């Protein structure tokens, strides 16, 4: 796989026309090879985060209801006040995100952290202690909602740092 100076880009994985056609096994294989990556999306109503690799959500499931919320770490938009829900515990402190804003997730598989950004600003509440295989999840609540994945990158080093009032939630 070719390398640029700073990252591997999605096109180098020979993904044409988006990630939908990859299937879960191929997508997980790609993600398992990446140490740092950014998952850039544009959400119109919903939440985004990670789930335990082995957990399957039934169709129509609301992510925050038991038992499903015991298997996820997600960041809610304006619907739940910008809260991060990690294995059933909600923590407020991040900005709300709304329609047409860019939400970025940066997962460091060696440190076991998942850090959230809204429109380029790192959020203070993040998830740490992730020492198992996970997959990214996107939940959209309303009919007609959409999500655009803008970028999936393998970074040589994280773009996140420390921010005021940061708070780690244990996975």
mmCIF file with all atom_site columns, C-alpha atoms in Angstrom:
data_model
loop_
_atom_site.group_PDB
_atom_site.id
_atom_site.type_symbol
_atom_site.label_atom_id
_atom_site.label_alt_id
_atom_site.label_comp_id
_atom_site.label_asym_id
_atom_site.label_entity_id
_atom_site.label_seq_id
_atom_site.pdbx_PDB_ins_code
_atom_site.Cartn_x
_atom_site.Cartn_y
_atom_site.Cartn_z
_atom_site.occupancy
_atom_site.B_iso_or_equiv
_atom_site.pdbx_formal_charge
_atom_site.auth_seq_id
_atom_site.auth_comp_id
_atom_site.auth_asym_id
_atom_site.auth_atom_id
_atom_site.pdbx_PDB_model_num
ATOM 1   C CA . UNK A 1 1   ? 0.000   0.000  0.000  1.00 0.00 ? 1   UNK A CA 1
ATOM 2   C CA . UNK A 1 2   ? 1.469   3.377  -0.996 1.00 0.00 ? 2   UNK A CA 1
ATOM 3   C CA . UNK A 1 3   ? 2.341   5.937  1.627  1.00 0.00 ? 3   UNK A CA 1
ATOM 4   C CA . UNK A 1 4   ? 2.207   9.709  1.428  1.00 0.00 ? 4   UNK A CA 1
ATOM 5   C CA . UNK A 1 5   ? 4.391   11.819 3.677  1.00 0.00 ? 5   UNK A CA 1
ATOM 6   C CA . UNK A 1 6   ? 1.815   11.956 6.454  1.00 0.00 ? 6   UNK A CA 1
ATOM 7   C CA . UNK A 1 7   ? -0.949  9.429  5.890  1.00 0.00 ? 7   UNK A CA 1
ATOM 8   C CA . UNK A 1 8   ? -2.524  6.693  3.858  1.00 0.00 ? 8   UNK A CA 1
ATOM 9   C CA . UNK A 1 9   ? -5.595  7.988  2.072  1.00 0.00 ? 9   UNK A CA 1
ATOM 10  C CA . UNK A 1 10  ? -8.812  6.131  1.343  1.00 0.00 ? 10  UNK A CA 1
ATOM 11  C CA . UNK A 1 11  ? -8.159  5.972  -2.408 1.00 0.00 ? 11  UNK A CA 1
ATOM 12  C CA . UNK A 1 12  ? -5.041  3.900  -1.720 1.00 0.00 ? 12  UNK A CA 1
ATOM 13  C CA . UNK A 1 13  ? -7.303  1.167  -0.376 1.00 0.00 ? 13  UNK A CA 1
ATOM 14  C CA . UNK A 1 14  ? -8.891  1.052  -3.850 1.00 0.00 ? 14  UNK A CA 1
ATOM 15  C CA . UNK A 1 15  ? -12.296 2.022  -2.497 1.00 0.00 ? 15  UNK A CA 1
ATOM 16  C CA . UNK A 1 16  ? -14.332 3.484  -5.325 1.00 0.00 ? 16  UNK A CA 1
ATOM 17  C CA . UNK A 1 17  ? -17.594 5.312  -4.772 1.00 0.00 ? 17  UNK A CA 1
ATOM 18  C CA . UNK A 1 18  ? -17.717 5.034  -0.976 1.00 0.00 ? 18  UNK A CA 1
ATOM 19  C CA . UNK A 1 19  ? -17.545 2.519  1.834  1.00 0.00 ? 19  UNK A CA 1
ATOM 20  C CA . UNK A 1 20  ? -21.061 1.079  1.612  1.00 0.00 ? 20  UNK A CA 1
ATOM 21  C CA . UNK A 1 21  ? -20.137 -1.714 -0.766 1.00 0.00 ? 21  UNK A CA 1
ATOM 22  C CA . UNK A 1 22  ? -17.170 -2.968 1.223  1.00 0.00 ? 22  UNK A CA 1
ATOM 23  C CA . UNK A 1 23  ? -19.032 -5.241 3.584  1.00 0.00 ? 23  UNK A CA 1
ATOM 24  C CA . UNK A 1 24  ? -18.258 -5.526 7.289  1.00 0.00 ? 24  UNK A CA 1
ATOM 25  C CA . UNK A 1 25  ? -15.385 -8.006 7.041  1.00 0.00 ? 25  UNK A CA 1
ATOM 26  C CA . UNK A 1 26  ? -13.371 -6.042 4.500  1.00 0.00 ? 26  UNK A CA 1
ATOM 27  C CA . UNK A 1 27  ? -14.080 -2.751 6.277  1.00 0.00 ? 27  UNK A CA 1
ATOM 28  C CA . UNK A 1 28  ? -12.918 -4.205 9.615  1.00 0.00 ? 28  UNK A CA 1
ATOM 29  C CA . UNK A 1 29  ? -9.802  -5.580 7.932  1.00 0.00 ? 29  UNK A CA 1
ATOM 30  C CA . UNK A 1 30  ? -8.941  -2.104 6.665  1.00 0.00 ? 30  UNK A CA 1
ATOM 31  C CA . UNK A 1 31  ? -9.588  -0.552 10.075 1.00 0.00 ? 31  UNK A CA 1
ATOM 32  C CA . UNK A 1 32  ? -7.555  -3.189 11.909 1.00 0.00 ? 32  UNK A CA 1
ATOM 33  C CA . UNK A 1 33  ? -4.448  -2.166 9.960  1.00 0.00 ? 33  UNK A CA 1
ATOM 34  C CA . UNK A 1 34  ? -4.700  1.450  11.030 1.00 0.00 ? 34  UNK A CA 1
ATOM 35  C CA . UNK A 1 35  ? -3.147  2.877  14.183 1.00 0.00 ? 35  UNK A CA 1
ATOM 36  C CA . UNK A 1 36  ? -4.448  6.457  14.092 1.00 0.00 ? 36  UNK A CA 1
ATOM 37  C CA . UNK A 1 37  ? -7.317  7.439  11.921 1.00 0.00 ? 37  UNK A CA 1
ATOM 38  C CA . UNK A 1 38  ? -9.828  10.145 11.476 1.00 0.00 ? 38  UNK A CA 1
ATOM 39  C CA . UNK A 1 39  ? -13.400 9.338  10.704 1.00 0.00 ? 39  UNK A CA 1
ATOM 40  C CA . UNK A 1 40  ? -14.958 12.454 9.232  1.00 0.00 ? 40  UNK A CA 1
ATOM 41  C CA . UNK A 1 41  ? -18.677 12.623 8.817  1.00 0.00 ? 41  UNK A CA 1
ATOM 42  C CA . UNK A 1 42  ? -21.408 15.129 8.307  1.00 0.00 ? 42  UNK A CA 1
ATOM 43  C CA . UNK A 1 43  ? -24.502 14.204 10.280 1.00 0.00 ? 43  UNK A CA 1
ATOM 44  C CA . UNK A 1 44  ? -28.041 15.359 9.845  1.00 0.00 ? 44  UNK A CA 1
ATOM 45  C CA . UNK A 1 45  ? -29.624 14.130 13.058 1.00 0.00 ? 45  UNK A CA 1
ATOM 46  C CA . UNK A 1 46  ? -28.074 11.348 15.111 1.00 0.00 ? 46  UNK A CA 1
ATOM 47  C CA . UNK A 1 47  ? -24.993 10.185 16.931 1.00 0.00 ? 47  UNK A CA 1
ATOM 48  C CA . UNK A 1 48  ? -21.673 8.628  16.059 1.00 0.00 ? 48  UNK A CA 1
ATOM 49  C CA . UNK A 1 49  ? -19.147 6.486  17.887 1.00 0.00 ? 49  UNK A CA 1
ATOM 50  C CA . UNK A 1 50  ? -17.946 2.932  18.365 1.00 0.00 ? 50  UNK A CA 1
ATOM 51  C CA . UNK A 1 51  ? -19.402 -0.432 19.305 1.00 0.00 ? 51  UNK A CA 1
ATOM 52  C CA . UNK A 1 52  ? -17.859 -3.683 20.424 1.00 0.00 ? 52  UNK A CA 1
ATOM 53  C CA . UNK A 1 53  ? -16.884 -5.566 17.288 1.00 0.00 ? 53  UNK A CA 1
ATOM 54  C CA . UNK A 1 54  ? -19.013 -8.590 18.148 1.00 0.00 ? 54  UNK A CA 1
ATOM 55  C CA . UNK A 1 55  ? -22.239 -6.775 19.072 1.00 0.00 ? 55  UNK A CA 1
ATOM 56  C CA . UNK A 1 56  ? -25.022 -6.632 16.473 1.00 0.00 ? 56  UNK A CA 1
ATOM 57  C CA . UNK A 1 57  ? -27.767 -4.035 16.792 1.00 0.00 ? 57  UNK A CA 1
ATOM 58  C CA . UNK A 1 58  ? -31.249 -5.134 15.712 1.00 0.00 ? 58  UNK A CA 1
ATOM 59  C CA . UNK A 1 59  ? -32.881 -2.973 13.040 1.00 0.00 ? 59  UNK A CA 1
ATOM 60  C CA . UNK A 1 60  ? -34.783 -0.083 14.585 1.00 0.00 ? 60  UNK A CA 1
ATOM 61  C CA . UNK A 1 61  ? -32.755 -0.156 17.797 1.00 0.00 ? 61  UNK A CA 1
ATOM 62  C CA . UNK A 1 62  ? -32.259 3.051  19.760 1.00 0.00 ? 62  UNK A CA 1
ATOM 63  C CA . UNK A 1 63  ? -28.601 3.027  20.751 1.00 0.00 ? 63  UNK A CA 1
ATOM 64  C CA . UNK A 1 64  ? -29.149 4.431  24.227 1.00 0.00 ? 64  UNK A CA 1
ATOM 65  C CA . UNK A 1 65  ? -31.574 1.745  25.437 1.00 0.00 ? 65  UNK A CA 1
ATOM 66  C CA . UNK A 1 66  ? -30.487 -1.330 27.420 1.00 0.00 ? 66  UNK A CA 1
ATOM 67  C CA . UNK A 1 67  ? -28.991 -3.724 26.594 1.00 0.00 ? 67  UNK A CA 1
ATOM 68  C CA . UNK A 1 68  ? -27.570 -1.986 23.511 1.00 0.00 ? 68  UNK A CA 1
ATOM 69  C CA . UNK A 1 69  ? -26.022 0.922  25.402 1.00 0.00 ? 69  UNK A CA 1
ATOM 70  C CA . UNK A 1 70  ? -23.729 -1.495 27.268 1.00 0.00 ? 70  UNK A CA 1
ATOM 71  C CA . UNK A 1 71  ? -21.817 -2.165 24.033 1.00 0.00 ? 71  UNK A CA 1
ATOM 72  C CA . UNK A 1 72  ? -21.222 1.355  22.704 1.00 0.00 ? 72  UNK A CA 1
ATOM 73  C CA . UNK A 1 73  ? -19.384 4.624  23.150 1.00 0.00 ? 73  UNK A CA 1
ATOM 74  C CA . UNK A 1 74  ? -21.235 7.342  21.225 1.00 0.00 ? 74  UNK A CA 1
ATOM 75  C CA . UNK A 1 75  ? -21.404 11.114 20.949 1.00 0.00 ? 75  UNK A CA 1
ATOM 76  C CA . UNK A 1 76  ? -24.876 12.598 20.616 1.00 0.00 ? 76  UNK A CA 1
ATOM 77  C CA . UNK A 1 77  ? -25.654 15.741 18.697 1.00 0.00 ? 77  UNK A CA 1
ATOM 78  C CA . UNK A 1 78  ? -28.196 18.283 19.846 1.00 0.00 ? 78  UNK A CA 1
ATOM 79  C CA . UNK A 1 79  ? -30.772 15.614 20.768 1.00 0.00 ? 79  UNK A CA 1
ATOM 80  C CA . UNK A 1 80  ? -29.024 14.697 24.037 1.00 0.00 ? 80  UNK A CA 1
ATOM 81  C CA . UNK A 1 81  ? -27.141 17.916 24.684 1.00 0.00 ? 81  UNK A CA 1
ATOM 82  C CA . UNK A 1 82  ? -23.809 16.820 23.241 1.00 0.00 ? 82  UNK A CA 1
ATOM 83  C CA . UNK A 1 83  ? -23.455 13.983 25.740 1.00 0.00 ? 83  UNK A CA 1
ATOM 84  C CA . UNK A 1 84  ? -21.076 11.064 25.344 1.00 0.00 ? 84  UNK A CA 1
ATOM 85  C CA . UNK A 1 85  ? -22.619 7.727  26.324 1.00 0.00 ? 85  UNK A CA 1
ATOM 86  C CA . UNK A 1 86  ? -20.116 5.001  27.139 1.00 0.00 ? 86  UNK A CA 1
ATOM 87  C CA . UNK A 1 87  ? -21.376 1.568  28.153 1.00 0.00 ? 87  UNK A CA 1
ATOM 88  C CA . UNK A 1 88  ? -24.555 3.000  29.648 1.00 0.00 ? 88  UNK A CA 1
ATOM 89  C CA . UNK A 1 89  ? -23.131 6.061  31.408 1.00 0.00 ? 89  UNK A CA 1
ATOM 90  C CA . UNK A 1 90  ? -23.834 9.512  29.961 1.00 0.00 ? 90  UNK A CA 1
ATOM 91  C CA . UNK A 1 91  ? -21.376 12.357 30.445 1.00 0.00 ? 91  UNK A CA 1
ATOM 92  C CA . UNK A 1 92  ? -22.091 15.924 29.362 1.00 0.00 ? 92  UNK A CA 1
ATOM 93  C CA . UNK A 1 93  ? -19.445 18.490 28.526 1.00 0.00 ? 93  UNK A CA 1
ATOM 94  C CA . UNK A 1 94  ? -19.017 18.423 24.754 1.00 0.00 ? 94  UNK A CA 1
ATOM 95  C CA . UNK A 1 95  ? -20.581 20.915 22.361 1.00 0.00 ? 95  UNK A CA 1
ATOM 96  C CA . UNK A 1 96  ? -23.867 20.090 20.711 1.00 0.00 ? 96  UNK A CA 1
ATOM 97  C CA . UNK A 1 97  ? -23.574 19.369 17.039 1.00 0.00 ? 97  UNK A CA 1
ATOM 98  C CA . UNK A 1 98  ? -26.252 20.208 14.529 1.00 0.00 ? 98  UNK A CA 1
ATOM 99  C CA . UNK A 1 99  ? -27.154 19.648 10.903 1.00 0.00 ? 99  UNK A CA 1
ATOM 100 C CA . UNK A 1 100 ? -24.372 20.299 8.416  1.00 0.00 ? 100 UNK A CA 1
ATOM 101 C CA . UNK A 1 101 ? -21.574 20.465 10.976 1.00 0.00 ? 101 UNK A CA 1
ATOM 102 C CA . UNK A 1 102 ? -18.511 18.276 10.584 1.00 0.00 ? 102 UNK A CA 1
ATOM 103 C CA . UNK A 1 103 ? -17.928 15.743 13.345 1.00 0.00 ? 103 UNK A CA 1
ATOM 104 C CA . UNK A 1 104 ? -14.574 13.964 13.458 1.00 0.00 ? 104 UNK A CA 1
ATOM 105 C CA . UNK A 1 105 ? -13.596 10.926 15.501 1.00 0.00 ? 105 UNK A CA 1
ATOM 106 C CA . UNK A 1 106 ? -9.925  10.141 16.074 1.00 0.00 ? 106 UNK A CA 1
ATOM 107 C CA . UNK A 1 107 ? -9.253  6.626  17.323 1.00 0.00 ? 107 UNK A CA 1
ATOM 108 C CA . UNK A 1 108 ? -5.797  5.665  18.601 1.00 0.00 ? 108 UNK A CA 1
ATOM 109 C CA . UNK A 1 109 ? -5.734  1.882  18.829 1.00 0.00 ? 109 UNK A CA 1
ATOM 110 C CA . UNK A 1 110 ? -2.442  1.821  20.773 1.00 0.00 ? 110 UNK A CA 1
ATOM 111 C CA . UNK A 1 111 ? -3.494  4.335  23.434 1.00 0.00 ? 111 UNK A CA 1
ATOM 112 C CA . UNK A 1 112 ? -7.074  3.073  23.372 1.00 0.00 ? 112 UNK A CA 1
ATOM 113 C CA . UNK A 1 113 ? -8.634  6.520  23.016 1.00 0.00 ? 113 UNK A CA 1
ATOM 114 C CA . UNK A 1 114 ? -11.496 7.930  20.970 1.00 0.00 ? 114 UNK A CA 1
ATOM 115 C CA . UNK A 1 115 ? -11.470 11.719 20.727 1.00 0.00 ? 115 UNK A CA 1
ATOM 116 C CA . UNK A 1 116 ? -14.255 13.830 19.240 1.00 0.00 ? 116 UNK A CA 1
ATOM 117 C CA . UNK A 1 117 ? -14.086 17.080 17.247 1.00 0.00 ? 117 UNK A CA 1
ATOM 118 C CA . UNK A 1 118 ? -16.836 19.428 16.021 1.00 0.00 ? 118 UNK A CA 1
ATOM 119 C CA . UNK A 1 119 ? -15.975 21.752 13.135 1.00 0.00 ? 119 UNK A CA 1
ATOM 120 C CA . UNK A 1 120 ? -12.289 21.227 13.891 1.00 0.00 ? 120 UNK A CA 1
ATOM 121 C CA . UNK A 1 121 ? -12.501 21.929 17.643 1.00 0.00 ? 121 UNK A CA 1
ATOM 122 C CA . UNK A 1 122 ? -11.423 19.098 19.936 1.00 0.00 ? 122 UNK A CA 1
ATOM 123 C CA . UNK A 1 123 ? -14.078 18.291 22.537 1.00 0.00 ? 123 UNK A CA 1
ATOM 124 C CA . UNK A 1 124 ? -13.164 17.801 26.216 1.00 0.00 ? 124 UNK A CA 1
ATOM 125 C CA . UNK A 1 125 ? -15.065 14.548 26.889 1.00 0.00 ? 125 UNK A CA 1
ATOM 126 C CA . UNK A 1 126 ? -13.432 11.515 25.283 1.00 0.00 ? 126 UNK A CA 1
ATOM 127 C CA . UNK A 1 127 ? -13.282 7.747  25.753 1.00 0.00 ? 127 UNK A CA 1
ATOM 128 C CA . UNK A 1 128 ? -10.162 5.945  27.007 1.00 0.00 ? 128 UNK A CA 1
ATOM 129 C CA . UNK A 1 129 ? -9.238  2.393  27.949 1.00 0.00 ? 129 UNK A CA 1
ATOM 130 C CA . UNK A 1 130 ? -10.401 0.817  24.675 1.00 0.00 ? 130 UNK A CA 1
ATOM 131 C CA . UNK A 1 131 ? -8.423  -2.432 24.579 1.00 0.00 ? 131 UNK A CA 1
ATOM 132 C CA . UNK A 1 132 ? -10.668 -4.554 22.356 1.00 0.00 ? 132 UNK A CA 1
ATOM 133 C CA . UNK A 1 133 ? -11.662 -4.560 18.721 1.00 0.00 ? 133 UNK A CA 1
ATOM 134 C CA . UNK A 1 134 ? -14.370 -2.047 17.917 1.00 0.00 ? 134 UNK A CA 1
ATOM 135 C CA . UNK A 1 135 ? -16.219 -0.826 14.865 1.00 0.00 ? 135 UNK A CA 1
ATOM 136 C CA . UNK A 1 136 ? -17.559 2.596  14.038 1.00 0.00 ? 136 UNK A CA 1
ATOM 137 C CA . UNK A 1 137 ? -21.298 3.139  14.233 1.00 0.00 ? 137 UNK A CA 1
ATOM 138 C CA . UNK A 1 138 ? -23.611 5.894  13.067 1.00 0.00 ? 138 UNK A CA 1
ATOM 139 C CA . UNK A 1 139 ? -27.168 6.205  14.344 1.00 0.00 ? 139 UNK A CA 1
ATOM 140 C CA . UNK A 1 140 ? -29.688 8.478  12.653 1.00 0.00 ? 140 UNK A CA 1
ATOM 141 C CA . UNK A 1 141 ? -32.977 9.092  14.419 1.00 0.00 ? 141 UNK A CA 1
ATOM 142 C CA . UNK A 1 142 ? -35.260 10.761 11.907 1.00 0.00 ? 142 UNK A CA 1
ATOM 143 C CA . UNK A 1 143 ? -36.611 9.596  8.584  1.00 0.00 ? 143 UNK A CA 1
ATOM 144 C CA . UNK A 1 144 ? -34.779 11.366 5.797  1.00 0.00 ? 144 UNK A CA 1
ATOM 145 C CA . UNK A 1 145 ? -31.599 11.806 7.846  1.00 0.00 ? 145 UNK A CA 1
ATOM 146 C CA . UNK A 1 146 ? -28.330 11.444 6.008  1.00 0.00 ? 146 UNK A CA 1
ATOM 147 C CA . UNK A 1 147 ? -24.642 11.107 6.706  1.00 0.00 ? 147 UNK A CA 1
ATOM 148 C CA . UNK A 1 148 ? -21.685 11.815 4.455  1.00 0.00 ? 148 UNK A CA 1
ATOM 149 C CA . UNK A 1 149 ? -18.352 10.161 5.198  1.00 0.00 ? 149 UNK A CA 1
ATOM 150 C CA . UNK A 1 150 ? -15.856 12.746 4.030  1.00 0.00 ? 150 UNK A CA 1
ATOM 151 C CA . UNK A 1 151 ? -12.592 11.034 4.853  1.00 0.00 ? 151 UNK A CA 1
ATOM 152 C CA . UNK A 1 152 ? -11.007 7.975  6.407  1.00 0.00 ? 152 UNK A CA 1
ATOM 153 C CA . UNK A 1 153 ? -7.288  8.415  6.987  1.00 0.00 ? 153 UNK A CA 1
ATOM 154 C CA . UNK A 1 154 ? -4.428  6.485  8.526  1.00 0.00 ? 154 UNK A CA 1
ATOM 155 C CA . UNK A 1 155 ? -2.389  9.093  10.386 1.00 0.00 ? 155 UNK A CA 1
ATOM 156 C CA . UNK A 1 156 ? 1.234   8.663  11.397 1.00 0.00 ? 156 UNK A CA 1
ATOM 157 C CA . UNK A 1 157 ? 0.538   10.656 14.553 1.00 0.00 ? 157 UNK A CA 1
ATOM 158 C CA . UNK A 1 158 ? -2.592  11.964 16.263 1.00 0.00 ? 158 UNK A CA 1
ATOM 159 C CA . UNK A 1 159 ? -3.970  15.438 15.604 1.00 0.00 ? 159 UNK A CA 1
ATOM 160 C CA . UNK A 1 160 ? -5.469  15.665 19.095 1.00 0.00 ? 160 UNK A CA 1
ATOM 161 C CA . UNK A 1 161 ? -3.841  17.236 22.124 1.00 0.00 ? 161 UNK A CA 1
ATOM 162 C CA . UNK A 1 162 ? -4.939  18.339 25.569 1.00 0.00 ? 162 UNK A CA 1
ATOM 163 C CA . UNK A 1 163 ? -7.828  20.765 26.009 1.00 0.00 ? 163 UNK A CA 1
ATOM 164 C CA . UNK A 1 164 ? -9.254  22.705 28.937 1.00 0.00 ? 164 UNK A CA 1
ATOM 165 C CA . UNK A 1 165 ? -11.644 20.707 31.161 1.00 0.00 ? 165 UNK A CA 1
ATOM 166 C CA . UNK A 1 166 ? -10.881 17.438 29.391 1.00 0.00 ? 166 UNK A CA 1
ATOM 167 C CA . UNK A 1 167 ? -12.464 14.369 30.907 1.00 0.00 ? 167 UNK A CA 1
ATOM 168 C CA . UNK A 1 168 ? -11.755 10.734 30.086 1.00 0.00 ? 168 UNK A CA 1
ATOM 169 C CA . UNK A 1 169 ? -14.581 8.215  30.318 1.00 0.00 ? 169 UNK A CA 1
ATOM 170 C CA . UNK A 1 170 ? -13.400 4.640  30.808 1.00 0.00 ? 170 UNK A CA 1
ATOM 171 C CA . UNK A 1 171 ? -14.457 2.121  28.200 1.00 0.00 ? 171 UNK A CA 1
#
